[in-house]
Amino acid sequence: MDYSKILKFKYTWRKYQARVLENTAEYVRDGKVHIVAAPGSGKTTLGIELIARMKEVALVLAPSITIREQWKQRIVEGFLLEGLNPDDYISQDLKEPRAITIATYQALHSAMNRYKGNLVESGKEDKDADDVIKSSAKDVEEVDYSDFDIVKTMKANKMGVVCLDECHHLRSEWWKALEEFKKEMGGFKVIALTATPP
């Protein structure tokens, strides 16, 4: 995937972000990079740049619908080249992947289990996390994955990297679905972003 025709960071890297990016080749040599940094430090921005540098079609997984929306907004405002239609390159629908597909962990879990029904985001605090998943109101999405083969779809889209945003929010059942997805995909590169050390 040649992201140079789609994405270019429009601003100036913070010093610590630049240091991480200078060592990208070393960090991703084993196909995995885990970035631990405080909230507001630019992990999402680094994640987008790492996706571009890995040159693979990407699936970004976020803990909430709100954060999923923020990812698209950050890509469009901070990276997407002028004149390009975001919907040609960015999707928020697992059934219609693009160069970068952004979904929630719950959506991946539902797709792996061929769930049909409503995905509900309550916006409640995660008592085990250092920060809070914030949602101003209940977000509900109706999904039908009953006849959907996510592995076949992502393989057809040549997905090669998964970015796990706020991976400390991964619930046990979401983690199991992710592990099964990775196994069925035959592996992929991983970018993990968190404010909580593993």
XYZ file of N, CA, C and O in Angstrom:
792
model
N 0.846 -1.169 0.000
C 0.000 0.000 0.000
C 0.896 1.238 0.000
O 1.742 1.386 0.874
N 0.711 2.088 -0.960
C 1.507 3.311 -1.055
C 0.717 4.467 -0.455
O -0.079 5.113 -1.126
N 0.955 4.706 0.824
C 0.238 5.770 1.517
C 0.742 7.160 1.131
O 0.092 8.153 1.454
N 1.878 7.249 0.454
C 2.412 8.569 0.093
C 1.473 9.330 -0.835
O 1.536 10.552 -0.926
N 0.576 8.622 -1.516
C -0.389 9.269 -2.401
C -1.695 9.605 -1.679
O -2.621 10.140 -2.283
N -1.760 9.256 -0.385
C -2.982 9.446 0.391
C -2.742 10.314 1.630
O -3.499 11.230 1.913
N -1.671 9.996 2.363
C -1.428 10.618 3.660
C -0.095 11.338 3.737
O 0.914 10.840 3.245
N -0.101 12.496 4.380
C 1.133 13.211 4.712
C 0.819 14.081 5.922
O -0.116 14.875 5.897
N 1.611 13.936 6.978
C 1.376 14.702 8.196
C 1.501 16.191 7.898
O 2.484 16.639 7.312
N 0.503 16.966 8.296
C 0.408 18.378 7.924
C 1.050 19.333 8.920
O 1.119 20.527 8.673
N 1.506 18.819 10.038
C 2.007 19.696 11.099
C 3.456 19.371 11.421
O 4.161 18.804 10.600
N 3.911 19.712 12.616
C 5.281 19.444 13.034
C 5.259 18.409 14.147
O 4.461 18.504 15.082
N 6.157 17.428 14.034
C 6.233 16.388 15.055
C 6.787 16.953 16.347
O 7.715 17.761 16.334
N 6.238 16.521 17.466
C 6.817 16.844 18.770
C 8.137 16.098 18.862
O 8.338 15.077 18.208
N 9.048 16.577 19.707
C 10.391 15.979 19.782
C 10.345 14.485 20.081
O 11.043 13.697 19.446
N 9.537 14.081 21.044
C 9.493 12.655 21.396
C 8.834 11.827 20.297
O 9.194 10.674 20.088
N 7.879 12.411 19.562
C 7.288 11.699 18.432
C 8.337 11.496 17.345
O 8.447 10.414 16.766
N 9.115 12.529 17.087
C 10.171 12.436 16.074
C 11.183 11.359 16.451
O 11.647 10.599 15.586
N 11.523 11.258 17.751
C 12.464 10.219 18.198
C 11.900 8.826 17.928
O 12.612 7.931 17.474
N 10.614 8.639 18.229
C 9.985 7.332 17.960
C 10.054 7.031 16.465
O 10.431 5.930 16.057
N 9.708 8.018 15.651
C 9.672 7.798 14.201
C 11.056 7.570 13.606
O 11.199 6.821 12.643
N 12.090 8.172 14.196
C 13.463 7.940 13.720
C 13.871 6.479 13.896
O 14.717 5.970 13.172
N 13.268 5.822 14.874
C 13.627 4.432 15.181
C 12.566 3.427 14.745
O 12.575 2.283 15.188
N 11.669 3.850 13.872
C 10.564 2.987 13.444
C 11.047 1.638 12.921
O 10.522 0.591 13.295
N 12.046 1.651 12.061
C 12.523 0.393 11.462
C 12.953 -0.603 12.536
O 12.646 -1.800 12.442
N 13.629 -0.113 13.563
C 14.074 -0.978 14.655
C 12.881 -1.484 15.463
O 12.798 -2.662 15.808
N 11.940 -0.592 15.759
C 10.799 -0.955 16.591
C 9.892 -1.986 15.931
O 9.318 -2.834 16.603
N 9.723 -1.908 14.624
C 8.770 -2.798 13.947
C 9.437 -4.003 13.288
O 8.797 -4.743 12.566
N 10.703 -4.204 13.593
C 11.439 -5.315 12.973
C 10.761 -6.666 13.206
O 10.727 -7.519 12.325
N 10.172 -6.849 14.386
C 9.500 -8.117 14.679
C 8.008 -8.074 14.346
O 7.256 -8.987 14.681
N 7.570 -6.983 13.693
C 6.182 -6.879 13.283
C 5.246 -6.351 14.358
O 4.035 -6.358 14.194
N 5.827 -5.867 15.479
C 5.009 -5.351 16.578
C 5.662 -4.100 17.147
O 6.879 -4.033 17.280
N 4.818 -3.143 17.497
C 5.304 -1.976 18.229
C 4.252 -1.608 19.259
O 3.055 -1.638 18.976
N 4.702 -1.338 20.475
C 3.801 -0.996 21.581
C 4.219 0.370 22.098
O 5.332 0.536 22.584
N 3.318 1.343 21.983
C 3.616 2.699 22.432
C 2.795 2.994 23.681
O 1.570 2.892 23.663
N 3.507 3.329 24.756
C 2.865 3.704 26.015
C 3.168 5.185 26.233
O 4.332 5.573 26.310
N 2.125 5.987 26.319
C 2.301 7.427 26.527
C 1.051 7.987 27.185
O -0.038 7.414 27.091
N 1.221 9.111 27.831
C 0.123 9.742 28.564
C -1.001 10.175 27.628
O -0.773 10.436 26.450
N -2.230 10.266 28.154
C -3.339 10.795 27.351
C -2.982 12.190 26.813
O -2.379 12.997 27.516
N -3.327 12.442 25.553
C -3.059 13.742 24.940
C -1.660 13.913 24.393
O -1.293 14.991 23.926
N -0.865 12.850 24.420
C 0.526 12.962 23.973
C 0.718 12.704 22.482
O 1.824 12.810 21.981
N -0.349 12.367 21.779
C -0.239 12.170 20.335
C -0.072 10.732 19.899
O 0.500 10.465 18.837
N -0.597 9.781 20.679
C -0.490 8.366 20.299
C -1.238 8.076 19.004
O -0.751 7.334 18.158
N -2.422 8.667 18.851
C -3.208 8.431 17.640
C -2.446 8.914 16.414
O -2.356 8.211 15.402
N -1.863 10.100 16.516
C -1.089 10.655 15.404
C 0.089 9.741 15.062
O 0.353 9.469 13.889
N 0.776 9.259 16.084
C 1.876 8.309 15.846
C 1.350 7.027 15.209
O 1.979 6.475 14.303
N 0.206 6.561 15.668
C -0.378 5.347 15.094
C -0.655 5.498 13.613
O -0.358 4.596 12.820
N -1.208 6.641 13.226
C -1.491 6.882 11.805
C -0.196 6.892 11.000
O -0.101 6.272 9.932
N 0.817 7.565 11.512
C 2.096 7.625 10.802
C 2.748 6.241 10.718
O 3.314 5.880 9.680
N 2.657 5.455 11.781
C 3.219 4.098 11.749
C 2.494 3.221 10.732
O 3.128 2.431 10.028
N 1.182 3.370 10.638
C 0.431 2.645 9.613
C 0.977 3.002 8.239
O 1.252 2.123 7.418
N 1.150 4.288 7.989
C 1.666 4.726 6.688
C 3.054 4.160 6.420
O 3.350 3.722 5.307
N 3.900 4.146 7.433
C 5.271 3.653 7.252
C 5.348 2.137 7.105
O 6.283 1.622 6.503
N 4.382 1.419 7.667
C 4.364 -0.039 7.515
C 3.884 -0.456 6.130
O 4.054 -1.603 5.733
N 3.241 0.469 5.416
C 2.835 0.254 4.024
C 1.942 -0.968 3.845
O 2.099 -1.738 2.898
N 1.006 -1.125 4.781
C 0.062 -2.244 4.722
C -1.354 -1.697 4.869
O -1.578 -0.707 5.575
N -2.308 -2.342 4.244
C -3.712 -2.013 4.474
C -3.986 -2.264 5.958
O -3.536 -3.261 6.519
N -4.712 -1.337 6.600
C -4.815 -1.374 8.054
C -6.244 -1.506 8.561
O -7.189 -0.993 7.963
N -6.347 -2.171 9.708
C -7.568 -2.218 10.494
C -7.225 -1.577 11.829
O -6.305 -2.019 12.522
N -7.938 -0.514 12.179
C -7.762 0.155 13.461
C -8.927 -0.263 14.352
O -10.082 -0.172 13.938
N -8.611 -0.708 15.562
C -9.643 -1.095 16.518
C -9.613 -0.135 17.700
O -8.557 0.098 18.291
N -10.780 0.414 18.016
C -10.919 1.387 19.098
C -11.914 0.862 20.131
O -12.780 0.048 19.806
N -11.833 1.344 21.374
C -12.717 0.831 22.411
C -14.136 1.375 22.386
O -15.005 0.843 23.071
N -14.387 2.422 21.606
C -15.732 2.997 21.595
C -16.038 3.634 20.238
O -15.133 3.932 19.453
N -17.311 3.846 20.004
C -17.753 4.510 18.781
C -17.202 5.931 18.740
O -16.752 6.409 17.695
N -17.192 6.603 19.878
C -16.691 7.971 19.966
C -15.230 8.043 19.529
O -14.847 8.907 18.732
N -14.413 7.130 20.038
C -12.991 7.128 19.683
C -12.801 6.708 18.233
O -11.932 7.230 17.533
N -13.621 5.800 17.749
C -13.575 5.428 16.328
C -13.788 6.659 15.453
O -13.062 6.874 14.473
N -14.770 7.486 15.814
C -15.047 8.711 15.052
C -13.860 9.672 15.108
O -13.527 10.324 14.120
N -13.210 9.745 16.270
C -12.064 10.635 16.429
C -10.906 10.212 15.525
O -10.174 11.056 15.003
N -10.727 8.904 15.334
C -9.668 8.419 14.446
C -9.872 8.943 13.023
O -8.942 9.452 12.406
N -11.090 8.812 12.524
C -11.344 9.288 11.156
C -11.096 10.787 11.066
O -10.439 11.258 10.128
N -11.587 11.505 12.050
C -11.401 12.954 12.056
C -9.915 13.317 12.072
O -9.473 14.203 11.345
N -9.131 12.624 12.869
C -7.691 12.905 12.972
C -6.985 12.615 11.648
O -6.116 13.368 11.221
N -7.364 11.522 10.986
C -6.757 11.197 9.690
C -7.087 12.281 8.667
O -6.204 12.775 7.959
N -8.358 12.655 8.599
C -8.801 13.649 7.612
C -8.145 15.001 7.873
O -7.607 15.633 6.957
N -8.167 15.452 9.117
C -7.654 16.795 9.428
C -6.136 16.873 9.439
O -5.576 17.891 9.057
N -5.481 15.817 9.878
C -4.035 15.888 10.047
C -3.196 15.235 8.972
O -1.994 15.488 8.884
N -3.800 14.389 8.120
C -2.997 13.602 7.187
C -3.510 13.554 5.753
O -2.705 13.538 4.822
N -4.798 13.458 5.543
C -5.328 13.203 4.205
C -4.952 14.322 3.246
O -5.151 15.505 3.549
N -4.392 13.951 2.113
C -3.971 14.948 1.125
C -5.169 15.711 0.581
O -6.269 15.152 0.437
N -4.944 16.984 0.287
C -5.997 17.859 -0.229
C -6.617 17.284 -1.496
O -5.926 16.713 -2.345
N -7.918 17.446 -1.617
C -8.614 17.026 -2.824
C -9.082 15.587 -2.828
O -9.804 15.177 -3.736
N -8.678 14.805 -1.816
C -9.087 13.408 -1.763
C -10.381 13.262 -0.964
O -10.591 13.948 0.033
N -11.223 12.351 -1.402
C -12.462 12.056 -0.696
C -12.150 11.043 0.407
O -11.724 9.919 0.111
N -12.372 11.401 1.680
C -12.053 10.475 2.778
C -12.707 9.103 2.628
O -12.097 8.090 2.960
N -13.930 9.066 2.105
C -14.651 7.795 1.999
C -14.040 6.840 0.979
O -14.348 5.650 0.985
N -13.168 7.336 0.125
C -12.475 6.464 -0.819
C -11.337 5.689 -0.143
O -10.871 4.678 -0.674
N -10.871 6.171 1.014
C -9.691 5.598 1.662
C -9.912 5.158 3.101
O -9.136 4.372 3.639
N -10.974 5.682 3.726
C -11.241 5.397 5.133
C -12.654 4.842 5.265
O -13.603 5.425 4.748
N -12.768 3.725 5.969
C -14.077 3.120 6.213
C -14.288 2.923 7.705
O -13.322 2.708 8.443
N -15.537 2.971 8.119
C -15.891 2.629 9.493
C -16.858 1.445 9.480
O -17.618 1.248 10.424
N -16.778 0.667 8.423
C -17.659 -0.483 8.233
C -16.813 -1.701 7.881
O -16.173 -1.736 6.823
N -16.810 -2.693 8.762
C -16.021 -3.906 8.512
C -16.408 -4.594 7.215
O -15.581 -5.256 6.587
N -17.653 -4.426 6.792
C -18.126 -5.079 5.573
C -17.618 -4.394 4.307
O -17.664 -4.986 3.233
N -17.162 -3.149 4.431
C -16.665 -2.406 3.274
C -15.320 -1.782 3.593
O -15.195 -0.561 3.720
N -14.284 -2.609 3.729
C -12.975 -2.094 4.125
C -12.323 -1.231 3.045
O -12.624 -1.362 1.863
N -11.450 -0.357 3.492
C -10.674 0.525 2.615
C -9.200 0.406 3.002
O -8.807 -0.509 3.706
N -8.398 1.368 2.584
C -6.976 1.377 2.959
C -6.836 1.376 4.476
O -5.995 0.677 5.044
N -7.689 2.167 5.139
C -7.746 2.162 6.597
C -9.207 1.965 6.993
O -10.068 2.758 6.629
N -9.456 0.879 7.701
C -10.796 0.591 8.207
C -10.747 0.750 9.723
O -9.859 0.200 10.374
N -11.691 1.514 10.256
C -11.716 1.793 11.687
C -12.997 1.195 12.263
O -14.090 1.480 11.785
N -12.841 0.366 13.284
C -13.990 -0.292 13.912
C -13.757 -0.355 15.411
O -12.668 -0.051 15.902
N -14.764 -0.787 16.124
C -14.605 -0.982 17.563
C -14.226 -2.438 17.839
O -14.463 -3.321 17.020
N -13.645 -2.650 19.016
C -13.349 -4.018 19.442
C -14.636 -4.838 19.485
O -14.658 -6.008 19.124
N -15.720 -4.200 19.925
C -17.006 -4.879 20.008
C -17.490 -5.318 18.628
O -18.045 -6.398 18.473
N -17.252 -4.477 17.610
C -17.660 -4.846 16.248
C -16.860 -6.055 15.758
O -17.417 -6.965 15.141
N -15.555 -6.076 16.021
C -14.741 -7.236 15.627
C -15.253 -8.491 16.327
O -15.428 -9.532 15.690
N -15.488 -8.389 17.618
C -16.013 -9.529 18.379
C -17.333 -10.011 17.779
O -17.543 -11.214 17.583
N -18.210 -9.060 17.448
C -19.515 -9.406 16.874
C -19.368 -10.055 15.506
O -20.068 -11.022 15.190
N -18.451 -9.531 14.687
C -18.232 -10.108 13.360
C -17.661 -11.521 13.459
O -18.071 -12.417 12.720
N -16.731 -11.715 14.377
C -16.144 -13.050 14.546
C -17.187 -14.065 15.016
O -17.085 -15.243 14.713
N -18.198 -13.583 15.739
C -19.244 -14.466 16.260
C -20.517 -14.424 15.430
O -21.533 -15.004 15.824
N -20.464 -13.723 14.291
C -21.587 -13.601 13.361
C -22.879 -13.162 14.071
O -23.955 -13.714 13.870
N -22.707 -12.126 14.857
C -23.798 -11.566 15.653
C -24.711 -10.689 14.807
O -24.253 -9.960 13.928
N -25.997 -10.739 15.120
C -26.983 -9.848 14.509
C -27.757 -9.191 15.645
O -28.302 -9.885 16.510
N -27.771 -7.856 15.657
C -28.476 -7.138 16.715
C -27.884 -5.758 16.907
O -27.327 -5.174 15.977
N -27.992 -5.242 18.109
C -27.512 -3.899 18.412
C -26.219 -3.944 19.207
O -26.094 -4.723 20.158
N -25.277 -3.093 18.812
C -24.078 -2.862 19.609
C -24.359 -1.599 20.408
O -24.660 -0.558 19.841
N -24.278 -1.701 21.716
C -24.616 -0.578 22.584
C -23.371 -0.137 23.334
O -22.661 -0.941 23.931
N -23.122 1.161 23.294
C -22.014 1.751 24.034
C -22.620 2.583 25.152
O -23.347 3.537 24.901
N -22.329 2.230 26.380
C -22.981 2.898 27.508
C -22.298 4.176 27.939
O -22.902 5.021 28.569
N -20.984 4.300 27.660
C -20.269 5.496 28.094
C -19.895 5.469 29.561
O -19.504 6.463 30.128
N -20.004 4.303 30.194
C -19.667 4.180 31.606
C -18.154 4.124 31.785
O -17.418 3.760 30.888
N -17.724 4.441 32.996
C -16.303 4.368 33.311
C -15.835 2.927 33.290
O -16.552 2.017 33.654
N -14.600 2.760 32.876
C -13.937 1.470 32.988
C -13.145 1.539 34.290
O -12.133 2.215 34.371
N -13.613 0.870 35.315
C -13.014 0.994 36.648
C -11.589 0.440 36.701
O -10.849 0.760 37.619
N -11.196 -0.379 35.741
C -9.864 -0.958 35.740
C -8.870 -0.131 34.936
O -7.705 -0.469 34.857
N -9.322 0.955 34.335
C -8.446 1.759 33.485
C -8.068 3.053 34.188
O -8.736 3.502 35.108
N -6.983 3.660 33.739
C -6.528 4.925 34.302
C -7.335 6.094 33.782
O -7.335 7.160 34.365
N -7.972 5.921 32.684
C -8.766 7.010 32.117
C -10.180 6.511 31.858
O -10.526 5.394 32.177
N -10.988 7.343 31.291
C -12.398 7.038 31.110
C -12.744 7.071 29.631
O -12.290 7.940 28.904
N -13.530 6.091 29.198
C -14.084 6.157 27.851
C -15.294 7.068 27.968
O -16.230 6.769 28.689
N -15.253 8.183 27.269
C -16.320 9.167 27.421
C -17.283 9.114 26.252
O -16.893 9.036 25.111
N -18.546 9.183 26.587
C -19.593 9.244 25.587
C -20.696 10.101 26.168
O -21.114 9.901 27.299
N -21.124 11.094 25.425
C -22.119 12.023 25.948
C -23.499 11.386 26.040
O -24.330 11.814 26.800
N -23.757 10.378 25.268
C -25.046 9.693 25.287
C -24.830 8.266 24.823
O -23.782 7.914 24.309
N -25.855 7.465 24.996
C -25.740 6.083 24.521
C -25.609 6.071 23.008
O -26.343 6.740 22.302
N -24.643 5.310 22.547
C -24.478 5.117 21.108
C -24.912 3.691 20.799
O -24.490 2.749 21.466
N -25.743 3.560 19.811
C -26.244 2.252 19.423
C -26.054 2.089 17.925
O -26.349 2.995 17.152
N -25.526 0.941 17.535
C -25.404 0.621 16.114
C -26.045 -0.734 15.868
O -25.761 -1.694 16.586
N -26.880 -0.785 14.869
C -27.486 -2.055 14.482
C -26.546 -2.737 13.498
O -26.086 -2.116 12.537
N -26.232 -4.005 13.754
C -25.330 -4.753 12.884
C -25.939 -6.094 12.519
O -26.753 -6.646 13.254
N -25.516 -6.594 11.378
C -25.904 -7.935 10.965
C -24.685 -8.605 10.344
O -24.358 -8.387 9.183
N -24.005 -9.373 11.155
C -22.830 -10.110 10.695
C -23.144 -11.590 10.501
O -22.238 -12.406 10.367
N -24.426 -11.946 10.479
C -24.816 -13.351 10.417
C -24.290 -14.069 9.172
O -23.957 -15.245 9.243
N -24.212 -13.374 8.044
C -23.708 -13.979 6.809
C -22.377 -13.372 6.374
O -22.019 -13.438 5.200
N -21.661 -12.790 7.314
C -20.434 -12.053 6.988
C -19.204 -12.826 7.440
O -19.113 -13.249 8.588
N -18.256 -13.004 6.518
C -16.993 -13.666 6.832
C -15.907 -12.595 6.894
O -15.358 -12.198 5.865
N -15.615 -12.127 8.102
C -14.654 -11.038 8.263
C -13.250 -11.452 7.822
O -12.528 -10.652 7.236
N -12.862 -12.682 8.081
C -11.520 -13.124 7.697
C -11.384 -13.113 6.175
O -10.412 -12.577 5.634
N -12.347 -13.686 5.488
C -12.325 -13.691 4.019
C -12.301 -12.257 3.470
O -11.546 -11.945 2.541
N -13.099 -11.368 4.062
C -13.180 -9.979 3.605
C -11.859 -9.254 3.814
O -11.375 -8.555 2.916
N -11.248 -9.418 4.988
C -9.984 -8.726 5.270
C -8.834 -9.308 4.455
O -7.947 -8.582 4.025
N -8.862 -10.600 4.212
C -7.834 -11.195 3.340
C -7.981 -10.668 1.918
O -6.987 -10.341 1.265
N -9.206 -10.558 1.437
C -9.443 -10.032 0.089
C -8.993 -8.578 -0.017
O -8.548 -8.134 -1.074
N -9.084 -7.842 1.088
C -8.651 -6.436 1.115
C -7.149 -6.308 1.366
O -6.623 -5.205 1.423
N -6.459 -7.440 1.543
C -5.023 -7.497 1.773
C -4.596 -6.771 3.051
O -3.545 -6.141 3.103
N -5.429 -6.877 4.094
C -5.105 -6.259 5.371
C -3.851 -6.884 5.952
O -3.735 -8.103 6.011
N -2.906 -6.036 6.373
C -1.642 -6.556 6.880
C -1.196 -5.984 8.208
O -0.190 -6.407 8.766
N -1.935 -4.988 8.724
C -1.573 -4.410 10.025
C -2.843 -4.077 10.803
O -3.834 -3.639 10.231
N -2.783 -4.350 12.107
C -3.874 -3.991 12.997
C -3.326 -3.030 14.040
O -2.296 -3.299 14.662
N -4.008 -1.910 14.208
C -3.645 -0.927 15.226
C -4.662 -1.037 16.356
O -5.864 -0.857 16.135
N -4.180 -1.359 17.547
C -5.030 -1.530 18.718
C -4.960 -0.253 19.550
O -3.977 -0.011 20.251
N -5.983 0.579 19.442
C -5.980 1.833 20.181
C -6.524 1.604 21.583
O -7.482 0.864 21.772
N -5.880 2.250 22.553
C -6.274 2.108 23.957
C -6.459 0.631 24.309
O -7.486 0.211 24.842
N -5.430 -0.146 23.970
C -5.535 -1.594 24.113
C -5.732 -2.046 25.558
O -6.149 -3.181 25.791
N -5.502 -1.155 26.529
C -5.766 -1.521 27.922
C -7.263 -1.664 28.189
O -7.657 -2.178 29.224
N -8.107 -1.217 27.255
C -9.551 -1.369 27.409
C -10.073 -2.709 26.873
O -11.263 -2.971 26.951
N -9.198 -3.522 26.322
C -9.641 -4.800 25.767
C -10.257 -5.691 26.837
O -9.603 -6.041 27.812
N -11.508 -6.033 26.647
C -12.173 -6.961 27.559
C -11.784 -8.383 27.179
O -11.378 -8.651 26.059
N -11.966 -9.291 28.092
C -11.567 -10.677 27.885
C -12.163 -11.273 26.607
O -11.461 -11.870 25.797
N -13.472 -11.091 26.403
C -14.112 -11.681 25.223
C -13.635 -11.021 23.940
O -13.539 -11.662 22.896
N -13.303 -9.714 23.991
C -12.771 -9.021 22.811
C -11.373 -9.542 22.488
O -11.017 -9.715 21.336
N -10.583 -9.780 23.530
C -9.225 -10.278 23.345
C -9.258 -11.657 22.690
O -8.491 -11.934 21.773
N -10.165 -12.509 23.142
C -10.293 -13.853 22.566
C -10.667 -13.774 21.090
O -10.126 -14.511 20.266
N -11.581 -12.877 20.763
C -11.983 -12.712 19.359
C -10.815 -12.208 18.524
O -10.610 -12.648 17.392
N -10.032 -11.289 19.076
C -8.867 -10.760 18.376
C -7.825 -11.853 18.133
O -7.265 -11.962 17.042
N -7.587 -12.679 19.145
C -6.624 -13.781 18.996
C -7.092 -14.776 17.929
O -6.293 -15.242 17.116
N -8.371 -15.090 17.922
C -8.911 -16.000 16.911
C -8.818 -15.378 15.521
O -8.478 -16.052 14.547
N -9.102 -14.096 15.429
C -8.998 -13.369 14.161
C -7.563 -13.421 13.636
O -7.328 -13.729 12.471
N -6.608 -13.164 14.515
C -5.190 -13.200 14.123
C -4.796 -14.595 13.640
O -4.120 -14.748 12.624
N -5.242 -15.612 14.357
C -4.932 -16.995 13.987
C -5.501 -17.325 12.606
O -4.807 -17.867 11.744
N -6.770 -16.959 12.384
C -7.404 -17.269 11.102
C -6.827 -16.444 9.954
O -6.799 -16.899 8.812
N -6.356 -15.248 10.259
C -5.737 -14.403 9.229
C -4.338 -14.904 8.870
O -3.793 -14.540 7.841
N -3.752 -15.712 9.736
C -2.382 -16.171 9.499
C -1.373 -15.156 9.990
O -0.211 -15.181 9.604
N -1.822 -14.250 10.867
C -0.936 -13.240 11.443
C -1.013 -11.919 10.713
O -1.525 -11.831 9.592
N -0.507 -10.886 11.374
C -0.412 -9.545 10.811
C 0.471 -8.722 11.727
O 0.782 -9.110 12.850
N 0.917 -7.566 11.245
C 1.696 -6.652 12.065
C 0.765 -5.983 13.068
O -0.423 -5.796 12.785
N 1.309 -5.604 14.219
C 0.489 -5.010 15.274
C 1.118 -3.722 15.790
O 2.309 -3.672 16.096
N 0.280 -2.686 15.876
C 0.634 -1.443 16.545
C -0.280 -1.367 17.751
O -1.507 -1.376 17.602
N 0.271 -1.301 18.957
C -0.534 -1.206 20.183
C -0.291 0.151 20.810
O 0.860 0.547 21.022
N -1.363 0.865 21.106
C -1.285 2.190 21.719
C -2.010 2.164 23.051
O -3.145 1.689 23.127
N -1.379 2.678 24.093
C -2.005 2.665 25.410
C -1.417 3.741 26.307
O -0.282 4.184 26.110
N -2.203 4.134 27.297
C -1.717 5.044 28.321
C -1.318 4.260 29.576
O -0.806 4.824 30.530
N -1.561 2.951 29.549
C -1.284 2.098 30.713
C -0.235 1.076 30.343
O -0.433 0.283 29.418
N 0.899 1.056 31.022
C 1.939 0.057 30.709
C 1.410 -1.360 30.812
O 0.552 -1.633 31.657
N 1.912 -2.251 29.951
C 1.431 -3.646 29.985
C 1.857 -4.339 31.264
O 2.808 -3.975 31.888
